[in-house]
Amino acid sequence: MNTVVQGNPTGHQPPADVVTEGLQPFLHDVCTTLYAPSLVLSRPAGDIAGGPDGFFHGDRRLLSTLSVRVEGVPVLPVSHTLAAADRTAFRAVLRGVGEHTADPAVTLHRVRSLEPGVLREELEIANAGVKDIRVEVVVSAGTDLASMHDVKSGHRVPALPAEVEDGALLWRRDEVAVRLSASAGSPRIDAGAGEFRFEVALAPRTSWRTTLECTVTDDEPQRFPAVARDAVPWSKTGLRSADQRMDQLFARSVGDLERLLLSDPEHPDDQFLAAGSPWFLTLFGRDSLWAARMLLPLGSDLAAGTLRTLARRQGTIVDERTDEQPGKILHEVRREARKLNEGASLPPVYYGTVDATPLWVILLHDAWRWGMDPEQVRDLLPHAEAALEWLATYGDADGDGLLEYVNASGLGLSNQGWKDSGDAIRWRDGTHAEAPIALCEVQAYAYEAAIDGAALLRAFGRPGAERWEEWAERLKRRFRETFWVEDETGRYPAVALDAAKRPVDSVTSGFGHLLGTGLLDEEESALLAARLAGPELNSGFGLRTLSTDSTGFNPFGYHIGSIWPHDTAIAVHGLVRAGFPAEAASLAEGLIAASPAFEGRLPELFAGHGSAVDSVPAPYPASCRPQAWSAASAVTLLTAALGLEADVPEGTLRFSPRAGEGVGPLHLTGLRVAGAPLEVRLDATGQVRVTAPDTLTVHGADRA
């Protein structure tokens, strides 16, 4: 991405502090460098300049400002390059310095790199001209040690005074100390101003360099430590295809996912994906489970680590304050309580989610099919049985055969599905639904979890399979009896049932989560496939969360009209599983078409105006990026295009690339099944050739 600043004679970057006090800051124009649990948010030209900007580690801002200027000289940014998730380069021109023609002669090059708890900025002033130059380079820095909550809420926290210690700037508060030093240049240090000043004299064709390093000392250990570079739980991947957009999306997504990895401090070998940057660099049950499920074609190790990390924290008691219940899988884990806009506060370990528990069972089943070690699966079956019991008791608290949620304490989330904003579940006329609420997609998860759980119990010789199959069939009948409604276009399932068991009649992207789960018959699936393909939901850049014909539709609404890449990818996968490859290919192409606008780094969500209105998608200004399940969506699009399904216990690997029209030819490496490498080639005619373990029978493809 090239960023050119015009009409700025001083060369200073515009401050990020243009938000109103108390409002969540916008993120669409920030540059993110990431190595979880650390990240840097800055202006596109490189400066950390207030607002949401900062060097963060473990939900605490260590630097709130960091700027590089040249005294009396305009420094004009010309480009920045995201070299990797944890490495970004910025280039700028020192206007009027050393120039003897109209060409720039002197440049500033900044290379930012990140390790957990360590920020480095390599600075280089290069003189490509024919004149001697002399300039004063000024590095200014400061910190407020604000919590991530304060930053997200738009609350300004007073800056701390700096000290000088051993040739470095130092800031302290309580148990935290932040140190900023320079490797070379013998700067003058001004603690009051928080500045390093370097005198730089350069002859023609020479350069000057120094490296800034910021480190933190914190007596409180990280809740979830970083993962070493050589410990990524999948092999090196590669994609070469006829579509450069897809190649960029895949490479950027996998690179971001590597830097979103965190580990369980109780068992450091167990890894999971933090939900996203900057607000959600922690364990989120739903997000971590979906992302691990999407990445199963890269191997089952991530799924196994995610399952075990969550199983260790599975609910054991009833606690209304945290929403914990026996067998329940948690929603999120934080360093401290998280305050909500509505005035409520979530405890550090919070269980207020209705879907993480069935999704845990589904992931265990799917990981088993992709080749997770049977003994590891067996060890987790007691947790699966506890999760299934939660479905039938606490999940279905009123005994009507469906899963519902309610914020019983009044302190947690009012909506507890993946669309968890307060206004997400509403009638077509815009009226908000009243809880308890039974979401349509949660019934699909519950059905799939019960069927999958029964398959696991039967395969491992444990009792109860018939019970859960019967339970699933009752849920299917109940869903068909209560959720289906009709409008002028035809029949469809409501987004939810409200407190009075009335079907809330909005048309939503939830249809995509129902397909391919077994909850629907062929006729019902066809009705939903047609809805998903229609212009009210299919924006041309992906799937809108709410139909445009709903009164509450807002293309900038968090869950009421925006586009979430993972939501679209789930629909693509469901359409392929249900036998609708053309509709799946259309949605997939829309998401791929949207990706260049975000440099291949798909955000958490973006605006739902659509390709008929905008030539490129508009960002949702407060969206997180990168986001684990958005990045993992790239793998799901490829899996769906290939029609790839694994069943290691049955010894089969299947391909059906009917949704891959226009994707081939492609060559995909770095996949794993049954712990062994899997390599796939798709030619322009749709023929698949694979290199796969000899223990598996391959259907729909030739062996290479």
PDB file of C-alpha atoms in Angstrom, residues 414-620:
ATOM      1  CA  SER A 414     -27.656  -9.661  26.091  1.00  0.00           C
ATOM      2  CA  ASN A 415     -27.123 -11.684  22.912  1.00  0.00           C
ATOM      3  CA  GLN A 416     -24.993 -14.806  23.192  1.00  0.00           C
ATOM      4  CA  GLY A 417     -24.646 -16.183  19.679  1.00  0.00           C
ATOM      5  CA  TRP A 418     -21.923 -15.056  17.296  1.00  0.00           C
ATOM      6  CA  LYS A 419     -24.035 -11.990  16.498  1.00  0.00           C
ATOM      7  CA  ASP A 420     -23.688 -10.766  20.061  1.00  0.00           C
ATOM      8  CA  SER A 421     -24.277  -7.014  19.765  1.00  0.00           C
ATOM      9  CA  GLY A 422     -27.297  -5.727  21.629  1.00  0.00           C
ATOM     10  CA  ASP A 423     -29.318  -4.935  18.475  1.00  0.00           C
ATOM     11  CA  ALA A 424     -28.389  -8.046  16.472  1.00  0.00           C
ATOM     12  CA  ILE A 425     -31.597 -10.091  16.829  1.00  0.00           C
ATOM     13  CA  ARG A 426     -34.599  -8.169  15.569  1.00  0.00           C
ATOM     14  CA  TRP A 427     -37.840  -8.527  13.672  1.00  0.00           C
ATOM     15  CA  ARG A 428     -38.122  -7.535  10.032  1.00  0.00           C
ATOM     16  CA  ASP A 429     -39.761  -4.273  11.138  1.00  0.00           C
ATOM     17  CA  GLY A 430     -36.688  -3.431  13.234  1.00  0.00           C
ATOM     18  CA  THR A 431     -38.126  -4.304  16.654  1.00  0.00           C
ATOM     19  CA  HIS A 432     -35.671  -6.049  18.968  1.00  0.00           C
ATOM     20  CA  ALA A 433     -36.492  -9.613  19.991  1.00  0.00           C
ATOM     21  CA  GLU A 434     -36.995 -10.338  23.691  1.00  0.00           C
ATOM     22  CA  ALA A 435     -35.034 -13.068  25.478  1.00  0.00           C
ATOM     23  CA  PRO A 436     -34.898 -15.978  26.082  1.00  0.00           C
ATOM     24  CA  ILE A 437     -33.889 -16.342  22.428  1.00  0.00           C
ATOM     25  CA  ALA A 438     -33.396 -19.532  20.403  1.00  0.00           C
ATOM     26  CA  LEU A 439     -31.169 -18.814  17.379  1.00  0.00           C
ATOM     27  CA  CYS A 440     -31.666 -20.730  14.138  1.00  0.00           C
ATOM     28  CA  GLU A 441     -27.963 -21.465  13.600  1.00  0.00           C
ATOM     29  CA  VAL A 442     -27.512 -22.679  17.181  1.00  0.00           C
ATOM     30  CA  GLN A 443     -30.135 -25.373  16.554  1.00  0.00           C
ATOM     31  CA  ALA A 444     -28.049 -26.520  13.590  1.00  0.00           C
ATOM     32  CA  TYR A 445     -24.909 -26.627  15.730  1.00  0.00           C
ATOM     33  CA  ALA A 446     -26.759 -28.567  18.424  1.00  0.00           C
ATOM     34  CA  TYR A 447     -28.144 -31.066  15.916  1.00  0.00           C
ATOM     35  CA  GLU A 448     -24.731 -31.573  14.328  1.00  0.00           C
ATOM     36  CA  ALA A 449     -23.047 -31.876  17.731  1.00  0.00           C
ATOM     37  CA  ALA A 450     -25.512 -34.549  18.868  1.00  0.00           C
ATOM     38  CA  ILE A 451     -25.074 -36.578  15.675  1.00  0.00           C
ATOM     39  CA  ASP A 452     -21.300 -36.148  15.736  1.00  0.00           C
ATOM     40  CA  GLY A 453     -21.151 -36.931  19.434  1.00  0.00           C
ATOM     41  CA  ALA A 454     -23.130 -40.116  18.858  1.00  0.00           C
ATOM     42  CA  ALA A 455     -20.681 -41.139  16.118  1.00  0.00           C
ATOM     43  CA  LEU A 456     -17.746 -40.630  18.483  1.00  0.00           C
ATOM     44  CA  LEU A 457     -19.363 -42.560  21.331  1.00  0.00           C
ATOM     45  CA  ARG A 458     -20.207 -45.473  19.044  1.00  0.00           C
ATOM     46  CA  ALA A 459     -16.763 -45.547  17.447  1.00  0.00           C
ATOM     47  CA  PHE A 460     -15.022 -45.628  20.823  1.00  0.00           C
ATOM     48  CA  GLY A 461     -17.361 -48.150  22.414  1.00  0.00           C
ATOM     49  CA  ARG A 462     -19.005 -45.783  24.876  1.00  0.00           C
ATOM     50  CA  PRO A 463     -22.727 -45.822  25.720  1.00  0.00           C
ATOM     51  CA  GLY A 464     -25.227 -43.150  24.800  1.00  0.00           C
ATOM     52  CA  ALA A 465     -25.072 -42.938  20.994  1.00  0.00           C
ATOM     53  CA  GLU A 466     -28.738 -43.862  20.509  1.00  0.00           C
ATOM     54  CA  ARG A 467     -29.829 -41.314  23.107  1.00  0.00           C
ATOM     55  CA  TRP A 468     -28.149 -38.446  21.293  1.00  0.00           C
ATOM     56  CA  GLU A 469     -29.378 -39.546  17.884  1.00  0.00           C
ATOM     57  CA  GLU A 470     -32.941 -39.567  19.238  1.00  0.00           C
ATOM     58  CA  TRP A 471     -32.365 -36.182  20.885  1.00  0.00           C
ATOM     59  CA  ALA A 472     -31.155 -34.781  17.558  1.00  0.00           C
ATOM     60  CA  GLU A 473     -34.207 -36.085  15.709  1.00  0.00           C
ATOM     61  CA  ARG A 474     -36.528 -34.455  18.255  1.00  0.00           C
ATOM     62  CA  LEU A 475     -34.685 -31.162  17.789  1.00  0.00           C
ATOM     63  CA  LYS A 476     -35.027 -31.478  13.990  1.00  0.00           C
ATOM     64  CA  ARG A 477     -38.780 -32.031  14.257  1.00  0.00           C
ATOM     65  CA  ARG A 478     -39.151 -29.153  16.699  1.00  0.00           C
ATOM     66  CA  PHE A 479     -37.157 -26.852  14.423  1.00  0.00           C
ATOM     67  CA  ARG A 480     -39.327 -27.699  11.419  1.00  0.00           C
ATOM     68  CA  GLU A 481     -42.485 -27.110  13.445  1.00  0.00           C
ATOM     69  CA  THR A 482     -41.532 -23.746  14.945  1.00  0.00           C
ATOM     70  CA  PHE A 483     -38.928 -21.861  12.876  1.00  0.00           C
ATOM     71  CA  TRP A 484     -40.312 -21.846   9.356  1.00  0.00           C
ATOM     72  CA  VAL A 485     -42.179 -18.747   8.174  1.00  0.00           C
ATOM     73  CA  GLU A 486     -43.183 -17.395   4.780  1.00  0.00           C
ATOM     74  CA  ASP A 487     -43.088 -14.144   2.817  1.00  0.00           C
ATOM     75  CA  GLU A 488     -43.834 -13.210  -0.791  1.00  0.00           C
ATOM     76  CA  THR A 489     -40.671 -15.045  -1.932  1.00  0.00           C
ATOM     77  CA  GLY A 490     -41.468 -18.280  -0.145  1.00  0.00           C
ATOM     78  CA  ARG A 491     -40.643 -20.257   2.988  1.00  0.00           C
ATOM     79  CA  TYR A 492     -37.565 -19.715   5.157  1.00  0.00           C
ATOM     80  CA  PRO A 493     -36.466 -20.206   8.784  1.00  0.00           C
ATOM     81  CA  ALA A 494     -36.717 -17.231  11.120  1.00  0.00           C
ATOM     82  CA  VAL A 495     -33.541 -15.866  12.634  1.00  0.00           C
ATOM     83  CA  ALA A 496     -34.764 -16.922  16.088  1.00  0.00           C
ATOM     84  CA  LEU A 497     -37.646 -17.669  18.406  1.00  0.00           C
ATOM     85  CA  ASP A 498     -38.311 -15.001  21.023  1.00  0.00           C
ATOM     86  CA  ALA A 499     -39.392 -15.307  24.639  1.00  0.00           C
ATOM     87  CA  ALA A 500     -42.969 -16.133  23.563  1.00  0.00           C
ATOM     88  CA  LYS A 501     -41.682 -18.796  21.100  1.00  0.00           C
ATOM     89  CA  ARG A 502     -42.695 -16.615  18.178  1.00  0.00           C
ATOM     90  CA  PRO A 503     -40.529 -16.834  15.026  1.00  0.00           C
ATOM     91  CA  VAL A 504     -38.563 -13.591  14.613  1.00  0.00           C
ATOM     92  CA  ASP A 505     -39.043 -13.095  10.892  1.00  0.00           C
ATOM     93  CA  SER A 506     -35.816 -11.409   9.702  1.00  0.00           C
ATOM     94  CA  VAL A 507     -34.004 -12.829   6.683  1.00  0.00           C
ATOM     95  CA  THR A 508     -30.360 -13.237   7.666  1.00  0.00           C
ATOM     96  CA  SER A 509     -27.054 -14.872   6.814  1.00  0.00           C
ATOM     97  CA  GLY A 510     -27.859 -17.512   9.423  1.00  0.00           C
ATOM     98  CA  PHE A 511     -29.175 -19.631   6.541  1.00  0.00           C
ATOM     99  CA  GLY A 512     -25.611 -20.468   5.588  1.00  0.00           C
ATOM    100  CA  HIS A 513     -24.930 -22.023   8.993  1.00  0.00           C
ATOM    101  CA  LEU A 514     -27.864 -24.416   8.584  1.00  0.00           C
ATOM    102  CA  LEU A 515     -26.792 -25.899   5.250  1.00  0.00           C
ATOM    103  CA  GLY A 516     -24.871 -29.154   5.221  1.00  0.00           C
ATOM    104  CA  THR A 517     -25.461 -29.836   8.910  1.00  0.00           C
ATOM    105  CA  GLY A 518     -28.191 -32.443   8.384  1.00  0.00           C
ATOM    106  CA  LEU A 519     -30.880 -30.297   9.975  1.00  0.00           C
ATOM    107  CA  LEU A 520     -32.617 -29.585   6.635  1.00  0.00           C
ATOM    108  CA  ASP A 521     -34.023 -31.781   3.885  1.00  0.00           C
ATOM    109  CA  GLU A 522     -33.211 -31.280   0.185  1.00  0.00           C
ATOM    110  CA  GLU A 523     -36.192 -29.025  -0.527  1.00  0.00           C
ATOM    111  CA  GLU A 524     -35.458 -26.815   2.475  1.00  0.00           C
ATOM    112  CA  SER A 525     -31.804 -26.581   1.507  1.00  0.00           C
ATOM    113  CA  ALA A 526     -32.744 -25.517  -2.022  1.00  0.00           C
ATOM    114  CA  LEU A 527     -34.957 -22.733  -0.657  1.00  0.00           C
ATOM    115  CA  LEU A 528     -32.107 -21.371   1.457  1.00  0.00           C
ATOM    116  CA  ALA A 529     -29.535 -21.685  -1.324  1.00  0.00           C
ATOM    117  CA  ALA A 530     -31.742 -19.530  -3.528  1.00  0.00           C
ATOM    118  CA  ARG A 531     -32.098 -16.929  -0.756  1.00  0.00           C
ATOM    119  CA  LEU A 532     -28.353 -16.801  -0.186  1.00  0.00           C
ATOM    120  CA  ALA A 533     -27.755 -16.274  -3.897  1.00  0.00           C
ATOM    121  CA  GLY A 534     -30.261 -13.409  -4.135  1.00  0.00           C
ATOM    122  CA  PRO A 535     -29.175  -9.749  -4.144  1.00  0.00           C
ATOM    123  CA  GLU A 536     -30.785  -8.997  -0.767  1.00  0.00           C
ATOM    124  CA  LEU A 537     -28.141 -11.135   0.977  1.00  0.00           C
ATOM    125  CA  ASN A 538     -25.406 -11.657  -1.653  1.00  0.00           C
ATOM    126  CA  SER A 539     -23.733  -8.252  -1.905  1.00  0.00           C
ATOM    127  CA  GLY A 540     -21.263  -9.218  -4.619  1.00  0.00           C
ATOM    128  CA  PHE A 541     -18.499  -8.896  -2.007  1.00  0.00           C
ATOM    129  CA  GLY A 542     -19.833 -11.574   0.308  1.00  0.00           C
ATOM    130  CA  LEU A 543     -22.887 -12.286   2.399  1.00  0.00           C
ATOM    131  CA  ARG A 544     -24.769  -9.551   4.250  1.00  0.00           C
ATOM    132  CA  THR A 545     -25.719 -10.399   7.818  1.00  0.00           C
ATOM    133  CA  LEU A 546     -29.216  -8.940   7.305  1.00  0.00           C
ATOM    134  CA  SER A 547     -31.334  -8.704   4.178  1.00  0.00           C
ATOM    135  CA  THR A 548     -31.598  -5.293   2.525  1.00  0.00           C
ATOM    136  CA  ASP A 549     -35.399  -5.508   2.669  1.00  0.00           C
ATOM    137  CA  SER A 550     -35.400  -5.448   6.474  1.00  0.00           C
ATOM    138  CA  THR A 551     -36.299  -2.152   8.158  1.00  0.00           C
ATOM    139  CA  GLY A 552     -33.261  -2.387  10.423  1.00  0.00           C
ATOM    140  CA  PHE A 553     -30.777  -2.944   7.581  1.00  0.00           C
ATOM    141  CA  ASN A 554     -27.662  -0.789   7.950  1.00  0.00           C
ATOM    142  CA  PRO A 555     -24.602  -1.497   5.767  1.00  0.00           C
ATOM    143  CA  PHE A 556     -22.465  -0.163   8.618  1.00  0.00           C
ATOM    144  CA  GLY A 557     -24.407  -2.121  11.265  1.00  0.00           C
ATOM    145  CA  TYR A 558     -22.162  -4.505  13.179  1.00  0.00           C
ATOM    146  CA  HIS A 559     -24.522  -7.474  12.749  1.00  0.00           C
ATOM    147  CA  ILE A 560     -27.401  -5.891  10.823  1.00  0.00           C
ATOM    148  CA  GLY A 561     -26.148  -5.480   7.270  1.00  0.00           C
ATOM    149  CA  SER A 562     -22.369  -5.668   7.305  1.00  0.00           C
ATOM    150  CA  ILE A 563     -20.355  -8.502   5.725  1.00  0.00           C
ATOM    151  CA  TRP A 564     -18.296 -10.888   7.865  1.00  0.00           C
ATOM    152  CA  PRO A 565     -15.827 -12.998   5.843  1.00  0.00           C
ATOM    153  CA  HIS A 566     -16.096 -16.011   8.149  1.00  0.00           C
ATOM    154  CA  ASP A 567     -19.888 -15.905   7.844  1.00  0.00           C
ATOM    155  CA  THR A 568     -19.608 -15.977   4.064  1.00  0.00           C
ATOM    156  CA  ALA A 569     -17.036 -18.794   4.181  1.00  0.00           C
ATOM    157  CA  ILE A 570     -19.321 -20.884   6.416  1.00  0.00           C
ATOM    158  CA  ALA A 571     -22.123 -20.386   3.890  1.00  0.00           C
ATOM    159  CA  VAL A 572     -19.801 -21.389   1.023  1.00  0.00           C
ATOM    160  CA  HIS A 573     -18.847 -24.561   2.873  1.00  0.00           C
ATOM    161  CA  GLY A 574     -22.480 -25.321   3.727  1.00  0.00           C
ATOM    162  CA  LEU A 575     -23.637 -24.777   0.133  1.00  0.00           C
ATOM    163  CA  VAL A 576     -21.009 -27.192  -1.171  1.00  0.00           C
ATOM    164  CA  ARG A 577     -21.921 -29.832   1.419  1.00  0.00           C
ATOM    165  CA  ALA A 578     -25.617 -29.412   0.555  1.00  0.00           C
ATOM    166  CA  GLY A 579     -25.006 -29.769  -3.203  1.00  0.00           C
ATOM    167  CA  PHE A 580     -25.160 -26.180  -4.472  1.00  0.00           C
ATOM    168  CA  PRO A 581     -21.720 -25.496  -5.968  1.00  0.00           C
ATOM    169  CA  ALA A 582     -22.770 -22.657  -8.268  1.00  0.00           C
ATOM    170  CA  GLU A 583     -24.197 -20.605  -5.402  1.00  0.00           C
ATOM    171  CA  ALA A 584     -21.102 -21.392  -3.335  1.00  0.00           C
ATOM    172  CA  ALA A 585     -18.780 -20.276  -6.132  1.00  0.00           C
ATOM    173  CA  SER A 586     -20.639 -16.963  -6.470  1.00  0.00           C
ATOM    174  CA  LEU A 587     -20.260 -16.127  -2.789  1.00  0.00           C
ATOM    175  CA  ALA A 588     -16.630 -17.238  -2.766  1.00  0.00           C
ATOM    176  CA  GLU A 589     -15.802 -15.084  -5.787  1.00  0.00           C
ATOM    177  CA  GLY A 590     -17.347 -12.071  -4.045  1.00  0.00           C
ATOM    178  CA  LEU A 591     -15.132 -12.522  -1.001  1.00  0.00           C
ATOM    179  CA  ILE A 592     -12.046 -12.985  -3.166  1.00  0.00           C
ATOM    180  CA  ALA A 593     -13.003  -9.850  -5.127  1.00  0.00           C
ATOM    181  CA  ALA A 594     -13.213  -7.888  -1.870  1.00  0.00           C
ATOM    182  CA  SER A 595      -9.793  -9.002  -0.598  1.00  0.00           C
ATOM    183  CA  PRO A 596      -7.492  -6.684  -2.639  1.00  0.00           C
ATOM    184  CA  ALA A 597      -9.142  -3.655  -1.039  1.00  0.00           C
ATOM    185  CA  PHE A 598      -7.704  -4.907   2.259  1.00  0.00           C
ATOM    186  CA  GLU A 599      -4.286  -5.948   0.865  1.00  0.00           C
ATOM    187  CA  GLY A 600      -5.327  -9.575   1.222  1.00  0.00           C
ATOM    188  CA  ARG A 601      -5.861  -9.143   4.982  1.00  0.00           C
ATOM    189  CA  LEU A 602      -9.603  -9.606   5.291  1.00  0.00           C
ATOM    190  CA  PRO A 603     -10.955  -7.724   8.299  1.00  0.00           C
ATOM    191  CA  GLU A 604     -13.366  -8.873  10.963  1.00  0.00           C
ATOM    192  CA  LEU A 605     -16.144  -7.289   8.902  1.00  0.00           C
ATOM    193  CA  PHE A 606     -16.715  -4.620   6.287  1.00  0.00           C
ATOM    194  CA  ALA A 607     -19.625  -2.532   5.050  1.00  0.00           C
ATOM    195  CA  GLY A 608     -22.502  -4.207   3.237  1.00  0.00           C
ATOM    196  CA  HIS A 609     -23.216  -1.685   0.462  1.00  0.00           C
ATOM    197  CA  GLY A 610     -22.208  -4.201  -2.189  1.00  0.00           C
ATOM    198  CA  SER A 611     -20.657  -4.285  -5.648  1.00  0.00           C
ATOM    199  CA  ALA A 612     -23.717  -2.726  -7.301  1.00  0.00           C
ATOM    200  CA  VAL A 613     -23.011   0.473  -5.335  1.00  0.00           C
ATOM    201  CA  ASP A 614     -19.247   0.482  -4.710  1.00  0.00           C
ATOM    202  CA  SER A 615     -16.436  -0.686  -6.992  1.00  0.00           C
ATOM    203  CA  VAL A 616     -14.504  -1.699  -3.871  1.00  0.00           C
ATOM    204  CA  PRO A 617     -15.918  -2.520  -0.431  1.00  0.00           C
ATOM    205  CA  ALA A 618     -15.934   0.190   2.210  1.00  0.00           C
ATOM    206  CA  PRO A 619     -14.283  -0.727   5.518  1.00  0.00           C
ATOM    207  CA  TYR A 620     -16.225  -0.946   8.737  1.00  0.00           C
TER     208      TYR A 620
END
